[in-house]
Amino acid sequence: MPLRTTAGLGGLWLGSVALVLALNMFLCAPCSPSEISGCDGTILEITDCLQREYRGVDTRLKELYQRILAGFGSSEKGGPGPHGRKARDLFIKAQKTWLIFRDDECRARYSYFAEGSMREMVLLECQIELSKDRIRLLEGWLDLMER
């Protein structure tokens, strides 16, 4: 039995709604607030939740960075030495470069959704996701320094 298509404006409208919903699911799948942070509710509630989470993640990131910097100057062998100073300088440069990358990457995602109500959530989710990735790398630095 052949499938029947719905004709007329009603069918066109339903088809358009289905297409928009499908595209929305496709475009928003990687940025679902519940997947990243457990935030839920209205857009404003999700945004507030994400802002709180980002502040916590950013605080952790800064704390780790400061601990690592302090670790460069407190070697048991009497200071960082010439190799330690070079490593410290490169570490600082890497952190500054990473901050530029994170900010540009997240601004690009924000710009992609600039006309939509999701733009702030997309920005915050990006900042949280990339900052958590960096935290894992910095924790690796601490492990390395403790050897």
JSON list of C-alpha atoms in Angstrom, two decimals:
[
{"chain": "A", "resi": 1, "resn": "MET", "atom": "CA", "xyz": [0.00, 0.00, 0.00]},
{"chain": "A", "resi": 2, "resn": "PRO", "atom": "CA", "xyz": [1.60, 3.31, -1.03]},
{"chain": "A", "resi": 3, "resn": "LEU", "atom": "CA", "xyz": [2.20, 6.02, 1.57]},
{"chain": "A", "resi": 4, "resn": "ARG", "atom": "CA", "xyz": [-0.06, 9.02, 1.26]},
{"chain": "A", "resi": 5, "resn": "THR", "atom": "CA", "xyz": [1.31, 12.51, 1.60]},
{"chain": "A", "resi": 6, "resn": "THR", "atom": "CA", "xyz": [-0.65, 15.25, 3.24]},
{"chain": "A", "resi": 7, "resn": "ALA", "atom": "CA", "xyz": [-1.54, 17.99, 0.82]},
{"chain": "A", "resi": 8, "resn": "GLY", "atom": "CA", "xyz": [-2.42, 21.59, 1.42]},
{"chain": "A", "resi": 9, "resn": "LEU", "atom": "CA", "xyz": [-1.23, 24.21, 3.87]},
{"chain": "A", "resi": 10, "resn": "GLY", "atom": "CA", "xyz": [-1.83, 22.01, 6.93]},
{"chain": "A", "resi": 11, "resn": "GLY", "atom": "CA", "xyz": [0.53, 19.37, 5.60]},
{"chain": "A", "resi": 12, "resn": "LEU", "atom": "CA", "xyz": [3.11, 22.00, 4.67]},
{"chain": "A", "resi": 13, "resn": "TRP", "atom": "CA", "xyz": [2.90, 23.51, 8.14]},
{"chain": "A", "resi": 14, "resn": "LEU", "atom": "CA", "xyz": [3.27, 20.13, 9.87]},
{"chain": "A", "resi": 15, "resn": "GLY", "atom": "CA", "xyz": [6.16, 19.22, 7.61]},
{"chain": "A", "resi": 16, "resn": "SER", "atom": "CA", "xyz": [7.86, 22.53, 8.41]},
{"chain": "A", "resi": 17, "resn": "VAL", "atom": "CA", "xyz": [7.41, 22.00, 12.14]},
{"chain": "A", "resi": 18, "resn": "ALA", "atom": "CA", "xyz": [8.85, 18.50, 11.88]},
{"chain": "A", "resi": 19, "resn": "LEU", "atom": "CA", "xyz": [11.85, 19.81, 9.94]},
{"chain": "A", "resi": 20, "resn": "VAL", "atom": "CA", "xyz": [12.50, 22.59, 12.48]},
{"chain": "A", "resi": 21, "resn": "LEU", "atom": "CA", "xyz": [12.27, 20.12, 15.37]},
{"chain": "A", "resi": 22, "resn": "ALA", "atom": "CA", "xyz": [14.61, 17.68, 13.65]},
{"chain": "A", "resi": 23, "resn": "LEU", "atom": "CA", "xyz": [17.15, 20.42, 12.90]},
{"chain": "A", "resi": 24, "resn": "ASN", "atom": "CA", "xyz": [16.89, 21.72, 16.45]},
{"chain": "A", "resi": 25, "resn": "MET", "atom": "CA", "xyz": [17.63, 18.25, 17.84]},
{"chain": "A", "resi": 26, "resn": "PHE", "atom": "CA", "xyz": [20.57, 17.85, 15.46]},
{"chain": "A", "resi": 27, "resn": "LEU", "atom": "CA", "xyz": [22.09, 21.26, 16.14]},
{"chain": "A", "resi": 28, "resn": "CYS", "atom": "CA", "xyz": [21.53, 21.17, 19.89]},
{"chain": "A", "resi": 29, "resn": "ALA", "atom": "CA", "xyz": [22.55, 17.59, 20.58]},
{"chain": "A", "resi": 30, "resn": "PRO", "atom": "CA", "xyz": [26.14, 18.45, 21.52]},
{"chain": "A", "resi": 31, "resn": "CYS", "atom": "CA", "xyz": [25.08, 21.37, 23.69]},
{"chain": "A", "resi": 32, "resn": "SER", "atom": "CA", "xyz": [22.27, 19.92, 25.78]},
{"chain": "A", "resi": 33, "resn": "PRO", "atom": "CA", "xyz": [22.50, 21.57, 29.21]},
{"chain": "A", "resi": 34, "resn": "SER", "atom": "CA", "xyz": [21.46, 18.43, 31.03]},
{"chain": "A", "resi": 35, "resn": "GLU", "atom": "CA", "xyz": [24.33, 16.47, 29.48]},
{"chain": "A", "resi": 36, "resn": "ILE", "atom": "CA", "xyz": [27.02, 18.90, 30.51]},
{"chain": "A", "resi": 37, "resn": "SER", "atom": "CA", "xyz": [25.91, 20.32, 33.83]},
{"chain": "A", "resi": 38, "resn": "GLY", "atom": "CA", "xyz": [22.66, 18.84, 35.00]},
{"chain": "A", "resi": 39, "resn": "CYS", "atom": "CA", "xyz": [20.97, 22.24, 34.63]},
{"chain": "A", "resi": 40, "resn": "ASP", "atom": "CA", "xyz": [17.32, 22.14, 33.69]},
{"chain": "A", "resi": 41, "resn": "GLY", "atom": "CA", "xyz": [14.32, 24.45, 33.44]},
{"chain": "A", "resi": 42, "resn": "THR", "atom": "CA", "xyz": [13.65, 27.57, 31.42]},
{"chain": "A", "resi": 43, "resn": "ILE", "atom": "CA", "xyz": [16.36, 29.22, 29.36]},
{"chain": "A", "resi": 44, "resn": "LEU", "atom": "CA", "xyz": [16.90, 31.79, 32.12]},
{"chain": "A", "resi": 45, "resn": "GLU", "atom": "CA", "xyz": [17.12, 29.09, 34.81]},
{"chain": "A", "resi": 46, "resn": "ILE", "atom": "CA", "xyz": [19.53, 27.03, 32.74]},
{"chain": "A", "resi": 47, "resn": "THR", "atom": "CA", "xyz": [21.65, 30.11, 32.03]},
{"chain": "A", "resi": 48, "resn": "ASP", "atom": "CA", "xyz": [21.79, 31.02, 35.74]},
{"chain": "A", "resi": 49, "resn": "CYS", "atom": "CA", "xyz": [22.76, 27.45, 36.61]},
{"chain": "A", "resi": 50, "resn": "LEU", "atom": "CA", "xyz": [25.46, 27.40, 33.92]},
{"chain": "A", "resi": 51, "resn": "GLN", "atom": "CA", "xyz": [26.84, 30.73, 35.14]},
{"chain": "A", "resi": 52, "resn": "ARG", "atom": "CA", "xyz": [27.19, 29.32, 38.66]},
{"chain": "A", "resi": 53, "resn": "GLU", "atom": "CA", "xyz": [28.86, 26.19, 37.32]},
{"chain": "A", "resi": 54, "resn": "TYR", "atom": "CA", "xyz": [31.24, 28.22, 35.16]},
{"chain": "A", "resi": 55, "resn": "ARG", "atom": "CA", "xyz": [32.26, 30.39, 38.12]},
{"chain": "A", "resi": 56, "resn": "GLY", "atom": "CA", "xyz": [33.11, 27.23, 40.08]},
{"chain": "A", "resi": 57, "resn": "VAL", "atom": "CA", "xyz": [35.04, 25.67, 37.21]},
{"chain": "A", "resi": 58, "resn": "ASP", "atom": "CA", "xyz": [36.90, 28.92, 36.54]},
{"chain": "A", "resi": 59, "resn": "THR", "atom": "CA", "xyz": [37.83, 29.23, 40.22]},
{"chain": "A", "resi": 60, "resn": "ARG", "atom": "CA", "xyz": [39.20, 25.67, 40.18]},
{"chain": "A", "resi": 61, "resn": "LEU", "atom": "CA", "xyz": [41.16, 26.41, 37.00]},
{"chain": "A", "resi": 62, "resn": "LYS", "atom": "CA", "xyz": [42.76, 29.50, 38.56]},
{"chain": "A", "resi": 63, "resn": "GLU", "atom": "CA", "xyz": [43.59, 27.64, 41.78]},
{"chain": "A", "resi": 64, "resn": "LEU", "atom": "CA", "xyz": [45.35, 24.85, 39.88]},
{"chain": "A", "resi": 65, "resn": "TYR", "atom": "CA", "xyz": [47.25, 27.35, 37.76]},
{"chain": "A", "resi": 66, "resn": "GLN", "atom": "CA", "xyz": [48.52, 29.15, 40.88]},
{"chain": "A", "resi": 67, "resn": "ARG", "atom": "CA", "xyz": [49.50, 25.86, 42.55]},
{"chain": "A", "resi": 68, "resn": "ILE", "atom": "CA", "xyz": [51.51, 24.85, 39.50]},
{"chain": "A", "resi": 69, "resn": "LEU", "atom": "CA", "xyz": [53.24, 28.24, 39.34]},
{"chain": "A", "resi": 70, "resn": "ALA", "atom": "CA", "xyz": [54.13, 27.91, 43.02]},
{"chain": "A", "resi": 71, "resn": "GLY", "atom": "CA", "xyz": [55.46, 24.42, 42.31]},
{"chain": "A", "resi": 72, "resn": "PHE", "atom": "CA", "xyz": [57.99, 25.77, 39.86]},
{"chain": "A", "resi": 73, "resn": "GLY", "atom": "CA", "xyz": [59.57, 27.87, 42.60]},
{"chain": "A", "resi": 74, "resn": "SER", "atom": "CA", "xyz": [59.53, 25.31, 45.40]},
{"chain": "A", "resi": 75, "resn": "SER", "atom": "CA", "xyz": [61.62, 22.46, 44.06]},
{"chain": "A", "resi": 76, "resn": "GLU", "atom": "CA", "xyz": [63.22, 20.34, 46.77]},
{"chain": "A", "resi": 77, "resn": "LYS", "atom": "CA", "xyz": [66.53, 20.88, 44.98]},
{"chain": "A", "resi": 78, "resn": "GLY", "atom": "CA", "xyz": [66.63, 24.59, 45.82]},
{"chain": "A", "resi": 79, "resn": "GLY", "atom": "CA", "xyz": [64.54, 26.22, 43.13]},
{"chain": "A", "resi": 80, "resn": "PRO", "atom": "CA", "xyz": [63.57, 25.64, 39.57]},
{"chain": "A", "resi": 81, "resn": "GLY", "atom": "CA", "xyz": [67.03, 25.98, 38.01]},
{"chain": "A", "resi": 82, "resn": "PRO", "atom": "CA", "xyz": [67.55, 27.00, 34.36]},
{"chain": "A", "resi": 83, "resn": "HIS", "atom": "CA", "xyz": [65.38, 24.20, 32.97]},
{"chain": "A", "resi": 84, "resn": "GLY", "atom": "CA", "xyz": [62.67, 24.90, 35.52]},
{"chain": "A", "resi": 85, "resn": "ARG", "atom": "CA", "xyz": [62.60, 28.59, 34.61]},
{"chain": "A", "resi": 86, "resn": "LYS", "atom": "CA", "xyz": [62.26, 27.73, 30.94]},
{"chain": "A", "resi": 87, "resn": "ALA", "atom": "CA", "xyz": [59.50, 25.21, 31.72]},
{"chain": "A", "resi": 88, "resn": "ARG", "atom": "CA", "xyz": [57.73, 27.83, 33.87]},
{"chain": "A", "resi": 89, "resn": "ASP", "atom": "CA", "xyz": [57.93, 30.43, 31.10]},
{"chain": "A", "resi": 90, "resn": "LEU", "atom": "CA", "xyz": [56.60, 27.94, 28.55]},
{"chain": "A", "resi": 91, "resn": "PHE", "atom": "CA", "xyz": [53.84, 26.88, 30.94]},
{"chain": "A", "resi": 92, "resn": "ILE", "atom": "CA", "xyz": [52.74, 30.51, 31.36]},
{"chain": "A", "resi": 93, "resn": "LYS", "atom": "CA", "xyz": [52.83, 31.00, 27.59]},
{"chain": "A", "resi": 94, "resn": "ALA", "atom": "CA", "xyz": [50.79, 27.82, 27.08]},
{"chain": "A", "resi": 95, "resn": "GLN", "atom": "CA", "xyz": [48.16, 29.00, 29.57]},
{"chain": "A", "resi": 96, "resn": "LYS", "atom": "CA", "xyz": [47.86, 32.40, 27.89]},
{"chain": "A", "resi": 97, "resn": "THR", "atom": "CA", "xyz": [47.59, 30.74, 24.49]},
{"chain": "A", "resi": 98, "resn": "TRP", "atom": "CA", "xyz": [44.98, 28.32, 25.81]},
{"chain": "A", "resi": 99, "resn": "LEU", "atom": "CA", "xyz": [42.90, 31.19, 27.22]},
{"chain": "A", "resi": 100, "resn": "ILE", "atom": "CA", "xyz": [42.92, 32.86, 23.81]},
{"chain": "A", "resi": 101, "resn": "PHE", "atom": "CA", "xyz": [41.91, 29.58, 22.17]},
{"chain": "A", "resi": 102, "resn": "ARG", "atom": "CA", "xyz": [39.08, 28.97, 24.66]},
{"chain": "A", "resi": 103, "resn": "ASP", "atom": "CA", "xyz": [37.71, 32.48, 24.35]},
{"chain": "A", "resi": 104, "resn": "ASP", "atom": "CA", "xyz": [37.87, 32.49, 20.53]},
{"chain": "A", "resi": 105, "resn": "GLU", "atom": "CA", "xyz": [36.37, 29.00, 20.24]},
{"chain": "A", "resi": 106, "resn": "CYS", "atom": "CA", "xyz": [33.49, 29.88, 22.53]},
{"chain": "A", "resi": 107, "resn": "ARG", "atom": "CA", "xyz": [32.90, 33.24, 20.85]},
{"chain": "A", "resi": 108, "resn": "ALA", "atom": "CA", "xyz": [32.71, 31.42, 17.51]},
{"chain": "A", "resi": 109, "resn": "ARG", "atom": "CA", "xyz": [30.04, 29.10, 18.89]},
{"chain": "A", "resi": 110, "resn": "TYR", "atom": "CA", "xyz": [28.20, 32.09, 20.40]},
{"chain": "A", "resi": 111, "resn": "SER", "atom": "CA", "xyz": [28.33, 33.91, 17.07]},
{"chain": "A", "resi": 112, "resn": "TYR", "atom": "CA", "xyz": [26.87, 30.91, 15.29]},
{"chain": "A", "resi": 113, "resn": "PHE", "atom": "CA", "xyz": [23.79, 31.23, 17.51]},
{"chain": "A", "resi": 114, "resn": "ALA", "atom": "CA", "xyz": [23.91, 35.05, 17.74]},
{"chain": "A", "resi": 115, "resn": "GLU", "atom": "CA", "xyz": [20.30, 35.48, 16.69]},
{"chain": "A", "resi": 116, "resn": "GLY", "atom": "CA", "xyz": [18.93, 32.73, 18.90]},
{"chain": "A", "resi": 117, "resn": "SER", "atom": "CA", "xyz": [17.89, 32.45, 22.51]},
{"chain": "A", "resi": 118, "resn": "MET", "atom": "CA", "xyz": [20.43, 29.65, 23.07]},
{"chain": "A", "resi": 119, "resn": "ARG", "atom": "CA", "xyz": [23.51, 31.78, 22.44]},
{"chain": "A", "resi": 120, "resn": "GLU", "atom": "CA", "xyz": [24.30, 32.45, 26.11]},
{"chain": "A", "resi": 121, "resn": "MET", "atom": "CA", "xyz": [23.85, 28.78, 27.03]},
{"chain": "A", "resi": 122, "resn": "VAL", "atom": "CA", "xyz": [26.08, 27.72, 24.14]},
{"chain": "A", "resi": 123, "resn": "LEU", "atom": "CA", "xyz": [28.78, 30.18, 25.26]},
{"chain": "A", "resi": 124, "resn": "LEU", "atom": "CA", "xyz": [28.69, 29.03, 28.88]},
{"chain": "A", "resi": 125, "resn": "GLU", "atom": "CA", "xyz": [28.60, 25.34, 27.98]},
{"chain": "A", "resi": 126, "resn": "CYS", "atom": "CA", "xyz": [31.64, 25.83, 25.76]},
{"chain": "A", "resi": 127, "resn": "GLN", "atom": "CA", "xyz": [33.52, 27.67, 28.51]},
{"chain": "A", "resi": 128, "resn": "ILE", "atom": "CA", "xyz": [32.64, 24.95, 31.02]},
{"chain": "A", "resi": 129, "resn": "GLU", "atom": "CA", "xyz": [33.55, 22.09, 28.68]},
{"chain": "A", "resi": 130, "resn": "LEU", "atom": "CA", "xyz": [36.90, 23.53, 27.59]},
{"chain": "A", "resi": 131, "resn": "SER", "atom": "CA", "xyz": [37.79, 24.66, 31.11]},
{"chain": "A", "resi": 132, "resn": "LYS", "atom": "CA", "xyz": [37.13, 21.16, 32.47]},
{"chain": "A", "resi": 133, "resn": "ASP", "atom": "CA", "xyz": [39.41, 19.79, 29.75]},
{"chain": "A", "resi": 134, "resn": "ARG", "atom": "CA", "xyz": [42.13, 22.24, 30.81]},
{"chain": "A", "resi": 135, "resn": "ILE", "atom": "CA", "xyz": [41.64, 21.33, 34.47]},
{"chain": "A", "resi": 136, "resn": "ARG", "atom": "CA", "xyz": [42.38, 17.69, 33.61]},
{"chain": "A", "resi": 137, "resn": "LEU", "atom": "CA", "xyz": [45.60, 18.80, 31.89]},
{"chain": "A", "resi": 138, "resn": "LEU", "atom": "CA", "xyz": [46.62, 20.97, 34.84]},
{"chain": "A", "resi": 139, "resn": "GLU", "atom": "CA", "xyz": [45.95, 18.11, 37.24]},
{"chain": "A", "resi": 140, "resn": "GLY", "atom": "CA", "xyz": [48.37, 16.12, 35.09]},
{"chain": "A", "resi": 141, "resn": "TRP", "atom": "CA", "xyz": [50.95, 18.85, 35.65]},
{"chain": "A", "resi": 142, "resn": "LEU", "atom": "CA", "xyz": [50.51, 18.54, 39.41]},
{"chain": "A", "resi": 143, "resn": "ASP", "atom": "CA", "xyz": [50.95, 14.78, 39.19]},
{"chain": "A", "resi": 144, "resn": "LEU", "atom": "CA", "xyz": [54.11, 15.30, 37.15]},
{"chain": "A", "resi": 145, "resn": "MET", "atom": "CA", "xyz": [55.51, 17.81, 39.63]},
{"chain": "A", "resi": 146, "resn": "GLU", "atom": "CA", "xyz": [54.91, 15.46, 42.56]},
{"chain": "A", "resi": 147, "resn": "ARG", "atom": "CA", "xyz": [57.11, 12.73, 41.06]}
]
